[in-house]
mmCIF file of C-alpha atoms in Angstrom:
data_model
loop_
_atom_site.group_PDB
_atom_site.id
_atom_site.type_symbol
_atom_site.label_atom_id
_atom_site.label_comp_id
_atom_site.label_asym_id
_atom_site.label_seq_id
_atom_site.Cartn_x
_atom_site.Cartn_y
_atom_site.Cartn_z
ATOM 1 C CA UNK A 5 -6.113 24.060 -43.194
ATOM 2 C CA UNK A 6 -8.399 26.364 -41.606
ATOM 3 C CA UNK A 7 -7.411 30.749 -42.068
ATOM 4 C CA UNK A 8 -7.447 32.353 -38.717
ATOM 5 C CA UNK A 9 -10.191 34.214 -39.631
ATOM 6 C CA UNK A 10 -12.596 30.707 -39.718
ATOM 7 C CA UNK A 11 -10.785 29.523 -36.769
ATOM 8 C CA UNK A 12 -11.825 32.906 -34.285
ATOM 9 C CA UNK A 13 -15.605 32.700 -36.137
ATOM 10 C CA UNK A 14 -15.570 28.906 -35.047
ATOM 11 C CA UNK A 15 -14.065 29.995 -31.940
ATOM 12 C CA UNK A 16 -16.891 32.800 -31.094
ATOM 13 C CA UNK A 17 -19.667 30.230 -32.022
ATOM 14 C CA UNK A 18 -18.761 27.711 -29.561
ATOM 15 C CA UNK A 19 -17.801 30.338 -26.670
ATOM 16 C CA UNK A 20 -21.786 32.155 -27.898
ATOM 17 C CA UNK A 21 -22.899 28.487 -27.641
ATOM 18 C CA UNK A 22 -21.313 27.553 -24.836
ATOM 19 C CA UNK A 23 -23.052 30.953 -23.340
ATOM 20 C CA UNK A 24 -26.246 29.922 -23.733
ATOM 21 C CA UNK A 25 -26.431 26.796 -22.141
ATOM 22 C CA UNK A 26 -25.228 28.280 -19.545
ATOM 23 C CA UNK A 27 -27.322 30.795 -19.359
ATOM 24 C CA UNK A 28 -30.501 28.229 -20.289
ATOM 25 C CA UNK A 29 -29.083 26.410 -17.026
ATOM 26 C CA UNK A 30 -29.054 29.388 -14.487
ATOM 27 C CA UNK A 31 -32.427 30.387 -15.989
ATOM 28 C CA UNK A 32 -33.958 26.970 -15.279
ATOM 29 C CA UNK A 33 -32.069 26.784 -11.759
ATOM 30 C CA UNK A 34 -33.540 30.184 -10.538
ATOM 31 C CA UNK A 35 -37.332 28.799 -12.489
ATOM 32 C CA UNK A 36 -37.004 25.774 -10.248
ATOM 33 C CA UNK A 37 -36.232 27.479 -7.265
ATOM 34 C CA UNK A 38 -39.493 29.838 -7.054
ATOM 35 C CA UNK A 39 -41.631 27.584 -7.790
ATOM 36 C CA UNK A 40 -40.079 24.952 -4.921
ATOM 37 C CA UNK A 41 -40.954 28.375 -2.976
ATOM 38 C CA UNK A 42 -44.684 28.569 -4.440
ATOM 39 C CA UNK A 43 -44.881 24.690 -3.911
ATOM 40 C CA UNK A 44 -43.477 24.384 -0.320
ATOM 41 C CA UNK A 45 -45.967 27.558 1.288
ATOM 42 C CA UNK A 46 -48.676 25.496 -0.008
ATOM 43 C CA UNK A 47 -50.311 23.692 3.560
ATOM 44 C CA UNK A 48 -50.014 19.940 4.107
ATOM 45 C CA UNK A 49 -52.945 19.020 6.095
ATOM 46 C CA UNK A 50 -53.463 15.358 7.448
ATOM 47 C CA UNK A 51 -56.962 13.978 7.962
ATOM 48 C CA UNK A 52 -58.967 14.334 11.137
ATOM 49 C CA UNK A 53 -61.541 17.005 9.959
ATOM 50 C CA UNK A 54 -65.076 17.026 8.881
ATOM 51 C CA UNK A 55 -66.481 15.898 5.994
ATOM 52 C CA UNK A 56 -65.363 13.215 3.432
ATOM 53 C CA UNK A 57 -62.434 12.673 5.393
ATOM 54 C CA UNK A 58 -63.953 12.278 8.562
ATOM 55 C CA UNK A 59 -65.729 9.084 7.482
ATOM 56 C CA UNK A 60 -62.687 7.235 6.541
ATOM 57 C CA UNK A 61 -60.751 8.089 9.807
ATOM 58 C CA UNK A 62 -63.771 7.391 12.290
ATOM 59 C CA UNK A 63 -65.266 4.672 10.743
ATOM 60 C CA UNK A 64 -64.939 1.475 12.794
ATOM 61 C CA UNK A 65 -65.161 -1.293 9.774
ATOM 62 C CA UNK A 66 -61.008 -0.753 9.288
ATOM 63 C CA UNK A 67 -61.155 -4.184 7.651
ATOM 64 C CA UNK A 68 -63.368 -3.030 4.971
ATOM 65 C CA UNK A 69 -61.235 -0.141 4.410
ATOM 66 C CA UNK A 70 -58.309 -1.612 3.835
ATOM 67 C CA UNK A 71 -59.456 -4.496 1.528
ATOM 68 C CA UNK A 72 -60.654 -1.554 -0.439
ATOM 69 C CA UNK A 73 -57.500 0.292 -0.362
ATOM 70 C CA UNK A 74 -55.429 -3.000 -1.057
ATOM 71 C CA UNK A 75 -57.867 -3.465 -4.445
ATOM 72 C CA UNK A 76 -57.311 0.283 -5.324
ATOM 73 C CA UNK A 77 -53.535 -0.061 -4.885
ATOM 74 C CA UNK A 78 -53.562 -3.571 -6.892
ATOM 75 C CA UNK A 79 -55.320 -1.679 -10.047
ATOM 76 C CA UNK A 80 -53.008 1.066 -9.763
ATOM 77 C CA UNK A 81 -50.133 -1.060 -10.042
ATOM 78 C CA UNK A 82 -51.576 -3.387 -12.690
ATOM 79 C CA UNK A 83 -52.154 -0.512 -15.057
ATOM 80 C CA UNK A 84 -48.690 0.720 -14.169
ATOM 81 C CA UNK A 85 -47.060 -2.364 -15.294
ATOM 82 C CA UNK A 86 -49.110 -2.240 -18.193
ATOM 83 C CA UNK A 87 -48.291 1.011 -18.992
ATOM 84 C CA UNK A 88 -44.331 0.553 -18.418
ATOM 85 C CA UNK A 89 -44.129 -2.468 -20.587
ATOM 86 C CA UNK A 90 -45.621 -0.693 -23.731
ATOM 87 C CA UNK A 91 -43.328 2.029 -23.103
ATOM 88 C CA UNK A 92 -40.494 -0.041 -22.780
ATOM 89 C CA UNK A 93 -41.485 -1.956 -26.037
ATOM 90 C CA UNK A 94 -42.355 1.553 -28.233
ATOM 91 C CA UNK A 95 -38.376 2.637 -26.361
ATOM 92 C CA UNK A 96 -36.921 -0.355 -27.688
ATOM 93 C CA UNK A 97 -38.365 -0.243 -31.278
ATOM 94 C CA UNK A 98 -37.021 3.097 -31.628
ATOM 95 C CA UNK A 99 -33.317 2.750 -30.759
ATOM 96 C CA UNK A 100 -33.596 -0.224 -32.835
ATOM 97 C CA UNK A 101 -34.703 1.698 -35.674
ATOM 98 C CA UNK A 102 -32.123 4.772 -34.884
ATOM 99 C CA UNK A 103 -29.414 2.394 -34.269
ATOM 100 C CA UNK A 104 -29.898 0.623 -37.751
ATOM 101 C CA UNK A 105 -29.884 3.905 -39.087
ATOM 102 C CA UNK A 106 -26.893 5.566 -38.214
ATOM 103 C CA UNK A 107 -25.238 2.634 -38.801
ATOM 104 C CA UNK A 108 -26.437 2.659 -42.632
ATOM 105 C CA UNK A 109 -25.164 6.214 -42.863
#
């Protein structure tokens, strides 16, 4: 049986623990919250102007356009599949490993 004496340093260590994630959370609560305030003074500005953007907006070949976009859009989510399944697999190999493992020791 535990003495008192281990029982209040236990005690301390878990209320000192307890502490500090709860400090770590109000810490990373009042982080996220200025920089949602940096973030959210930042301007969102559509298209319309001059320049690059102008010739994407005014041009009258939409067809061409959008065949472009929908080829843009199908490489972006070809690579994203790609890039999902070998995470998945590296995911899988690893709580297969860990799994084997704690259940050896």
């Amino acid at each position: 049986e535990l003495s008192s004496t281990t029982r209040t340093t236990m005690s301390g260590l878990l209320t000192s623990a307890t502490a500090i994630v709860i400090i770590a959370g109000i810490v990373g609560l009042i982080w996220a919250f200025i920089q949602f305030s940096i973030i959210s003074k930042i301007p969102v500005q559509s298209g319309g102007g001059g320049g690059e953007q102008a010739g994407l907006i005014s041009s009258g070949d939409d067809e061409a356009i959008t065949a472009r976009l929908k080829e843009i859009y199908q490489a972006i989510y070809e690579g994203a599949e790609s890039f999902l399944k070998a995470e998945y697999t590296v995911c899988f190999w690893f709580v297969i490993a860990f799994a084997i493992l704690i259940f050896v020791l």
